[in-house]
Amino acid sequence: FTIDHILGMVLIFMWEAMRTRFMMPVSTLGEATHVMIEEELPFMTDQFLVDPDTEEGHFDRIKRHGAKAQARFKRAKCRTVVPVKVEKDGTRSIEYTCVRYIHSEEDDCFHPTGIVDFTAAQVHESVRRGGLTSKEAKEALNACGRNEINVHVPSILEALLTEFSDFTYVFNSIGTWSYMVFSTWNIGTFWLLLTLGSGIFRSLFIVRPNQKKIHELAQLHTECQVLRDGRWSTISAADIVLGDVVAIEDNSAKLPCDGLVVQGSLVVNESMLTGEPMPIQKMPVETSDNAVIGKKNLAYAGTSCLESSGPHEGKALLIATAVGALTTRGQLVRMVLFPTSVRFKYNDQLPKVYMLLSCYMVILFAIYLSPKMNLHSWVATYLMVLNTIAMCLSPMLPVSMVMGQSAAANRLEKTHKIGCLQPGRIP
């Protein structure tokens, strides 16, 4: 029972690192079936620097080794293994944080797709020749994917498994079941119900509903007019590709992609990006070959078009420069889904609290294992040790944090209309 729980706790921390240990390394990324991505955290780069002129004592040496062991666990949690997808045409790609990366044989690297830079001459030439051809549009769609942001919403079972596969719940299980079996079954039952209730409430009534809201906000169900093969056609906004010439609708319609205004002008509301409530006018790129492209020529996906005036049925023309998750709207969604790792003083000092409680626990161990406390059965002694762990390192401490953070996230939602996908980040 205890070995299974300890093994579960180790796997939670080291699963991604252990997966890579059993994989055969290859000389080039072109041969890889999986790619490991490690997030480099700012606070991990300088924590082992030691002044050579300072004499290091025994306590400092122990502290340094403990910090290295803690850093290994943190690095293991920051590693992600993603599979390499191979298309029918041989294209190798991976998807990480909603962005598609295509493998390049020239430099043996994966590069993000979905964004491109145009010069002033190129954008005007694209309009003059009638936009993209059907073949070019198909190739761009295969290379960059659809103009949509894929936000994964877990099923109920998946959400529960993700919530209860945390280290704290595995530790709680040891103390809870030991109390139910050996000591006071009513307290153990209460702990079990409290643990299950708090985890279910956070995963199914806070995290998953907010993920569904983000999924709905990331979708753009609308149709647009694009210029292809010299003719205007109506397609779904998800089928827009890089280089498409798009006619922009007004009446507060959402822009389907990032792009450069080629002909006509726009008046847009960028309050979702800058918080500035005043409308901003976007002007077309000058026809000169030496024209400088600036913010006045750039329009961003997700912003509202209040007025559009131009040559095509009175609408302005925009050439797509970014689609999918690499648009401005996509970057905002990614910031919400994949926030930057931060350090909380509470999390940094919590191991010190557990260390002090562990010292108290060791003293009790010595008392229970002494000859004067002989229980005449190793099973009884073993269960008494588990109960001692539950008494010293209370399983209700993490549960109380989960309940407090869940209540705080619920108040943010009801009072301030702020959704929280990760209540654990609430200090």
Coordinates of C-alpha atoms in Angstrom, one line a residue:
F1 CA 0.0 0.0 0.0
T2 CA 2.7 2.5 1.0
I3 CA 5.0 1.5 -1.8
D4 CA 2.3 2.0 -4.3
H5 CA 1.6 5.5 -3.0
I6 CA 5.3 6.4 -2.9
L7 CA 5.7 5.1 -6.5
G8 CA 2.8 7.2 -7.5
M9 CA 4.3 10.3 -6.0
V10 CA 7.6 9.7 -7.7
L11 CA 5.9 9.2 -11.1
I12 CA 4.0 12.4 -10.7
F13 CA 7.2 14.4 -10.4
M14 CA 9.5 12.4 -12.8
W15 CA 7.1 10.9 -15.4
E16 CA 8.3 13.1 -18.3
A17 CA 11.9 12.8 -17.4
M18 CA 11.5 9.0 -17.1
R19 CA 9.8 8.8 -20.5
T20 CA 12.9 10.4 -22.1
R21 CA 15.2 8.0 -20.3
F22 CA 13.6 5.0 -22.1
M23 CA 13.8 6.7 -25.5
M24 CA 16.7 6.2 -27.9
P25 CA 18.4 9.6 -28.7
V26 CA 18.9 10.3 -32.4
S27 CA 21.5 12.5 -34.2
T28 CA 19.1 14.8 -36.0
L29 CA 15.5 16.0 -35.4
G30 CA 14.6 14.7 -38.8
E31 CA 14.8 11.2 -37.4
A32 CA 13.0 11.9 -34.1
T33 CA 9.6 10.5 -33.2
H34 CA 9.2 12.7 -30.1
V35 CA 10.7 16.0 -29.0
M36 CA 11.3 17.0 -25.4
I37 CA 10.7 20.7 -24.7
E38 CA 12.0 22.2 -21.5
E39 CA 10.9 25.5 -20.2
E40 CA 13.8 27.5 -18.9
L41 CA 12.7 29.3 -15.7
P42 CA 14.6 32.6 -14.8
F43 CA 15.0 31.6 -11.2
M44 CA 16.8 28.3 -12.1
T45 CA 19.8 29.8 -13.9
D46 CA 21.7 31.5 -11.0
Q47 CA 20.7 29.7 -7.9
F48 CA 23.9 27.5 -7.8
L49 CA 26.4 30.3 -8.1
V50 CA 29.0 30.3 -5.3
D51 CA 31.5 32.9 -4.5
P52 CA 34.9 31.2 -4.7
D53 CA 36.3 33.5 -2.0
T54 CA 33.7 32.5 0.5
E55 CA 34.4 29.6 2.8
E56 CA 31.5 27.1 2.6
G57 CA 30.4 25.5 5.9
H58 CA 28.7 22.2 6.4
F59 CA 25.3 23.8 6.7
D60 CA 25.8 25.7 3.5
R61 CA 26.9 22.5 1.7
I62 CA 23.8 20.6 2.9
K63 CA 21.7 23.6 1.8
R64 CA 23.3 23.7 -1.6
H65 CA 22.7 19.9 -2.2
G66 CA 19.1 20.2 -1.1
A67 CA 18.6 23.1 -3.5
K68 CA 20.0 21.0 -6.4
A69 CA 17.7 18.1 -5.5
Q70 CA 14.7 20.5 -5.4
A71 CA 15.8 22.0 -8.8
R72 CA 15.8 18.5 -10.4
F73 CA 12.2 18.0 -9.4
K74 CA 11.3 21.5 -10.7
R75 CA 13.1 20.9 -14.0
A76 CA 11.3 17.5 -14.4
K77 CA 7.9 19.3 -14.0
C78 CA 8.9 21.8 -16.7
R79 CA 9.6 19.2 -19.4
T80 CA 7.0 18.3 -22.0
V81 CA 7.3 15.5 -24.5
V82 CA 5.4 16.0 -27.8
P83 CA 5.1 13.5 -30.6
V84 CA 6.3 14.3 -34.1
K85 CA 3.5 14.1 -36.7
V86 CA 4.4 13.0 -40.3
E87 CA 2.0 14.1 -43.1
K88 CA 1.4 12.1 -46.3
D89 CA 3.7 14.4 -48.2
G90 CA 6.5 13.8 -45.7
T91 CA 6.1 17.0 -43.7
R92 CA 7.2 16.6 -40.1
S93 CA 5.5 18.8 -37.5
I94 CA 4.9 19.2 -33.8
E95 CA 2.2 21.2 -31.9
Y96 CA 3.1 23.0 -28.7
T97 CA 1.1 25.6 -26.9
C98 CA -1.4 25.6 -29.8
V99 CA 1.3 26.6 -32.3
R100 CA 2.3 24.3 -35.2
Y101 CA 6.0 23.9 -35.9
I102 CA 7.4 22.6 -39.2
H103 CA 10.7 20.8 -39.5
S104 CA 13.3 22.3 -41.8
E105 CA 15.9 20.1 -43.2
E106 CA 18.2 23.0 -43.9
D107 CA 19.0 23.9 -40.3
D108 CA 17.4 20.7 -38.7
C109 CA 15.0 22.8 -36.5
F110 CA 11.3 23.2 -36.0
H111 CA 10.0 26.6 -37.0
P112 CA 6.6 28.1 -36.2
T113 CA 4.2 28.5 -39.1
G114 CA 1.4 31.0 -39.4
I115 CA 3.1 34.3 -39.6
V116 CA 5.0 36.1 -42.4
D117 CA 6.4 39.5 -43.2
F118 CA 5.5 41.3 -46.5
T119 CA 7.0 44.4 -48.1
A120 CA 4.9 47.2 -49.5
A121 CA 5.7 46.1 -53.0
Q122 CA 4.6 42.5 -52.3
V123 CA 1.2 43.4 -50.8
H124 CA 0.3 45.6 -53.7
E125 CA 1.6 43.1 -56.3
S126 CA -0.6 40.4 -54.6
V127 CA -3.7 42.6 -55.2
R128 CA -2.8 43.4 -58.8
R129 CA -2.4 39.8 -59.8
G130 CA -5.7 38.8 -58.2
G131 CA -4.7 37.3 -54.9
L132 CA -3.5 33.8 -54.3
T133 CA -4.2 31.0 -56.8
S134 CA -6.1 27.9 -55.6
K135 CA -2.9 25.9 -55.6
E136 CA -1.0 28.4 -53.5
A137 CA -3.9 28.6 -51.1
K138 CA -4.0 24.8 -50.7
E139 CA -0.2 24.7 -50.1
A140 CA -0.4 27.5 -47.5
L141 CA -3.3 25.7 -45.8
N142 CA -1.3 22.4 -45.6
A143 CA 1.7 24.2 -44.3
C144 CA 0.1 26.5 -41.7
G145 CA -3.1 24.7 -40.9
R146 CA -6.5 26.3 -40.4
N147 CA -7.0 29.8 -39.1
E148 CA -8.3 28.7 -35.7
I149 CA -7.1 28.3 -32.2
N150 CA -7.5 24.8 -30.9
V151 CA -8.3 24.9 -27.2
H152 CA -8.5 21.5 -25.6
V153 CA -11.5 21.1 -23.2
P154 CA -11.0 17.9 -21.2
S155 CA -13.8 15.5 -20.6
I156 CA -15.2 15.0 -17.1
L157 CA -13.2 11.9 -16.5
E158 CA -10.0 13.5 -17.9
A159 CA -10.5 16.6 -15.7
L160 CA -11.0 14.5 -12.6
L161 CA -7.9 12.4 -13.4
T162 CA -5.8 15.5 -14.0
E163 CA -7.0 17.0 -10.6
F164 CA -6.5 13.9 -8.5
S165 CA -3.1 12.9 -10.0
D166 CA -1.5 15.7 -8.0
F167 CA 1.1 14.9 -5.3
T168 CA -1.0 16.3 -2.5
Y169 CA -3.9 14.0 -3.2
V170 CA -1.6 10.9 -3.2
F171 CA -0.2 12.0 0.1
N172 CA -3.7 12.6 1.5
S173 CA -4.7 9.1 0.6
I174 CA -2.0 7.6 2.8
G175 CA -3.1 9.4 5.9
T176 CA -6.8 9.1 5.2
W177 CA -6.9 5.3 4.6
S178 CA -4.5 4.6 7.6
Y179 CA -7.0 6.5 9.8
M180 CA -10.0 4.6 8.4
V181 CA -8.3 1.2 8.8
F182 CA -6.5 1.5 12.1
S183 CA -7.4 4.6 14.1
T184 CA -10.7 6.5 13.9
W185 CA -12.8 5.6 10.9
N186 CA -15.1 8.5 11.3
I187 CA -12.3 11.1 11.0
G188 CA -10.8 9.2 8.1
T189 CA -14.2 9.1 6.3
F190 CA -14.6 12.8 6.9
W191 CA -11.1 13.5 5.5
L192 CA -11.9 11.4 2.4
L193 CA -15.2 13.1 1.7
L194 CA -13.6 16.5 2.2
T195 CA -10.7 15.7 -0.1
L196 CA -13.0 14.3 -2.9
G197 CA -15.5 17.2 -2.5
S198 CA -12.8 19.9 -2.8
G199 CA -11.1 18.3 -5.8
I200 CA -14.4 17.6 -7.7
F201 CA -15.6 21.2 -7.0
R202 CA -12.4 22.8 -8.3
S203 CA -12.0 20.6 -11.4
L204 CA -15.6 20.4 -12.6
F205 CA -17.1 23.7 -11.3
I206 CA -14.2 26.1 -11.7
V207 CA -11.4 24.9 -14.0
R208 CA -13.4 23.0 -16.6
P209 CA -16.2 25.7 -17.1
N210 CA -13.5 28.4 -17.5
Q211 CA -11.7 26.2 -20.1
K212 CA -15.0 25.9 -22.0
K213 CA -15.4 29.7 -22.0
I214 CA -11.9 30.1 -23.3
H215 CA -12.7 27.6 -26.0
E216 CA -15.8 29.5 -27.1
L217 CA -13.9 32.8 -27.1
A218 CA -11.1 31.4 -29.2
Q219 CA -13.6 30.3 -31.9
L220 CA -14.6 32.7 -34.7
H221 CA -17.6 31.5 -36.6
T222 CA -18.0 33.9 -39.5
E223 CA -17.6 34.1 -43.2
C224 CA -15.3 36.4 -45.2
Q225 CA -14.8 37.5 -48.8
V226 CA -11.3 36.7 -50.2
L227 CA -9.7 37.3 -53.5
R228 CA -8.4 34.1 -55.2
D229 CA -7.7 33.4 -58.8
G230 CA -8.8 37.0 -59.6
R231 CA -12.3 36.3 -58.3
W232 CA -14.1 37.1 -55.0
S233 CA -15.4 34.2 -53.1
T234 CA -17.0 33.6 -49.7
I235 CA -15.2 31.2 -47.4
S236 CA -15.1 30.4 -43.7
A237 CA -12.8 32.6 -41.6
A238 CA -11.0 29.3 -40.5
D239 CA -10.0 28.8 -44.2
I240 CA -8.1 32.1 -44.5
V241 CA -4.4 31.5 -45.2
L242 CA -1.3 33.6 -45.2
G243 CA -1.3 36.0 -48.2
D244 CA -5.0 36.0 -48.7
V245 CA -6.6 39.4 -49.7
V246 CA -9.6 39.8 -47.4
A247 CA -12.5 42.3 -47.7
I248 CA -13.2 43.6 -44.1
E249 CA -16.8 44.1 -43.0
D250 CA -17.8 46.8 -40.6
N251 CA -20.6 47.2 -38.0
S252 CA -18.3 46.0 -35.2
A253 CA -17.4 42.8 -37.0
K254 CA -14.3 41.0 -35.6
L255 CA -11.2 40.9 -37.8
P256 CA -10.5 37.3 -38.7
C257 CA -6.6 37.6 -38.9
D258 CA -3.7 39.9 -38.5
G259 CA -2.9 41.8 -41.6
L260 CA -1.8 44.9 -43.5
V261 CA -4.4 47.4 -44.9
V262 CA -3.7 47.4 -48.7
Q263 CA -6.5 49.6 -50.0
G264 CA -9.1 51.7 -48.2
S265 CA -9.1 52.5 -44.5
L266 CA -10.4 51.1 -41.3
V267 CA -11.6 52.5 -38.0
V268 CA -11.1 49.8 -35.3
N269 CA -11.6 49.4 -31.6
E270 CA -8.5 48.0 -30.0
S271 CA -9.6 48.2 -26.4
M272 CA -9.2 44.4 -26.0
L273 CA -5.5 44.9 -26.6
T274 CA -4.6 48.2 -25.1
G275 CA -7.6 49.2 -23.0
E276 CA -7.8 52.4 -24.9
P277 CA -11.5 53.1 -25.6
M278 CA -10.9 55.6 -28.4
P279 CA -11.2 54.2 -32.0
I280 CA -8.1 54.1 -34.1
Q281 CA -7.8 54.6 -37.8
K282 CA -5.8 52.3 -40.0
M283 CA -4.4 53.6 -43.2
P284 CA -3.3 51.6 -46.4
V285 CA 0.3 50.8 -47.1
E286 CA 1.9 53.3 -49.5
T287 CA 2.5 52.1 -53.1
S288 CA 6.2 53.2 -53.0
D289 CA 8.8 50.4 -52.9
N290 CA 10.6 52.2 -50.0
A291 CA 7.4 52.6 -48.0
V292 CA 7.8 51.9 -44.3
I293 CA 5.2 49.7 -42.7
G294 CA 4.1 50.8 -39.2
K295 CA 1.4 50.3 -36.7
K296 CA -0.9 52.6 -38.6
N297 CA -1.0 50.0 -41.4
L298 CA -1.5 46.9 -39.1
A299 CA -4.8 45.6 -38.0
Y300 CA -5.1 42.8 -35.5
A301 CA -7.3 39.7 -35.2
G302 CA -10.1 40.0 -32.7
T303 CA -10.4 43.8 -32.8
S304 CA -13.8 45.2 -33.8
C305 CA -14.1 47.1 -37.1
L306 CA -16.3 50.1 -36.6
E307 CA -16.0 51.5 -40.2
S308 CA -14.6 50.0 -43.4
S309 CA -14.2 52.0 -46.6
G310 CA -12.5 50.9 -49.8
P311 CA -12.7 49.9 -53.4
H312 CA -14.5 46.5 -53.2
E313 CA -18.2 47.2 -52.5
G314 CA -17.1 50.0 -50.2
K315 CA -14.9 47.7 -48.1
A316 CA -11.2 48.0 -47.2
L317 CA -8.8 45.3 -48.3
L318 CA -6.5 43.5 -45.9
I319 CA -3.7 41.0 -46.7
A320 CA -3.3 38.3 -44.0
T321 CA 0.1 38.3 -42.3
A322 CA -0.7 36.0 -39.3
V323 CA -3.3 33.3 -38.8
G324 CA -4.2 30.8 -36.0
A325 CA -2.5 30.9 -32.7
L326 CA 0.2 33.4 -33.9
T327 CA -2.3 36.2 -34.4
T328 CA -2.6 38.8 -31.7
R329 CA -5.9 37.2 -30.5
G330 CA -4.2 33.8 -30.4
Q331 CA -1.3 35.1 -28.3
L332 CA -3.7 36.5 -25.8
V333 CA -5.4 33.1 -25.6
R334 CA -2.1 31.4 -25.2
M335 CA -1.1 33.7 -22.4
V336 CA -4.2 32.6 -20.5
L337 CA -3.8 28.9 -21.2
F338 CA -0.1 28.7 -20.7
P339 CA 1.0 31.4 -18.2
T340 CA 4.6 32.0 -17.3
S341 CA 5.8 30.1 -14.3
V342 CA 6.0 32.3 -11.2
R343 CA 7.4 31.9 -7.7
F344 CA 5.2 32.4 -4.7
K345 CA 6.8 33.0 -1.3
Y346 CA 4.2 30.6 0.2
N347 CA 5.3 27.7 -2.1
D348 CA 9.0 28.5 -1.4
Q349 CA 8.6 28.4 2.4
L350 CA 6.2 25.5 2.6
P351 CA 9.0 22.9 2.4
K352 CA 10.6 24.6 5.4
V353 CA 7.4 24.2 7.4
Y354 CA 7.2 20.5 6.4
M355 CA 10.8 20.1 7.4
L356 CA 10.1 21.3 10.9
L357 CA 7.1 19.1 11.2
S358 CA 9.2 16.2 9.9
C359 CA 11.6 16.7 12.8
Y360 CA 8.8 16.4 15.2
M361 CA 7.6 13.3 13.4
V362 CA 11.1 11.7 13.7
I363 CA 11.0 12.2 17.5
L364 CA 7.6 10.4 17.6
F365 CA 9.0 7.6 15.4
A366 CA 11.8 7.1 17.9
I367 CA 9.3 6.8 20.8
Y368 CA 7.0 4.4 19.0
L369 CA 9.8 2.2 17.8
S370 CA 11.5 2.0 21.2
P371 CA 11.2 -1.2 23.3
K372 CA 9.0 0.5 25.8
M373 CA 6.3 1.0 23.1
N374 CA 6.2 -2.5 21.9
L375 CA 2.8 -3.2 20.2
H376 CA 3.6 -6.9 19.7
S377 CA 2.9 -6.7 16.0
W378 CA 4.8 -5.2 13.1
V379 CA 1.4 -4.5 11.4
A380 CA 0.2 -2.4 14.3
T381 CA 3.6 -0.6 14.5
Y382 CA 3.4 0.1 10.8
L383 CA -0.1 1.5 10.9
M384 CA 0.8 3.5 14.0
V385 CA 3.7 5.0 12.0
L386 CA 1.3 6.0 9.2
N387 CA -1.0 7.6 11.7
T388 CA 1.9 9.5 13.1
I389 CA 2.7 10.8 9.6
A390 CA -1.0 11.9 9.2
M391 CA -1.0 13.6 12.6
C392 CA 2.3 15.5 12.0
L393 CA 1.9 16.3 8.3
S394 CA -1.8 16.9 8.3
P395 CA -3.5 15.9 5.0
M396 CA -6.0 18.6 5.6
L397 CA -3.4 21.4 5.1
P398 CA -3.3 21.0 1.2
V399 CA -7.1 20.4 1.2
S400 CA -7.7 23.7 3.1
M401 CA -5.5 25.5 0.5
V402 CA -7.5 23.9 -2.3
M403 CA -10.8 25.0 -0.7
G404 CA -9.5 28.5 0.0
Q405 CA -8.2 29.0 -3.6
S406 CA -11.5 27.5 -5.0
A407 CA -13.5 29.9 -2.9
A408 CA -11.3 32.8 -4.0
A409 CA -11.7 31.8 -7.7
N410 CA -15.5 31.6 -7.2
R411 CA -15.6 35.1 -5.8
L412 CA -13.5 36.5 -8.6
E413 CA -15.9 35.0 -11.1
K414 CA -19.1 36.2 -9.4
T415 CA -17.9 39.6 -8.2
H416 CA -15.4 40.8 -10.8
K417 CA -16.3 38.5 -13.8
I418 CA -12.7 37.2 -13.8
G419 CA -12.3 33.5 -14.7
C420 CA -9.4 31.5 -13.3
L421 CA -8.0 28.4 -15.1
Q422 CA -5.4 27.7 -12.4
P423 CA -6.7 28.4 -8.9
G424 CA -3.4 27.2 -7.5
R425 CA -1.8 30.4 -8.7
I426 CA -4.0 32.5 -6.4
P427 CA -1.7 33.5 -3.5

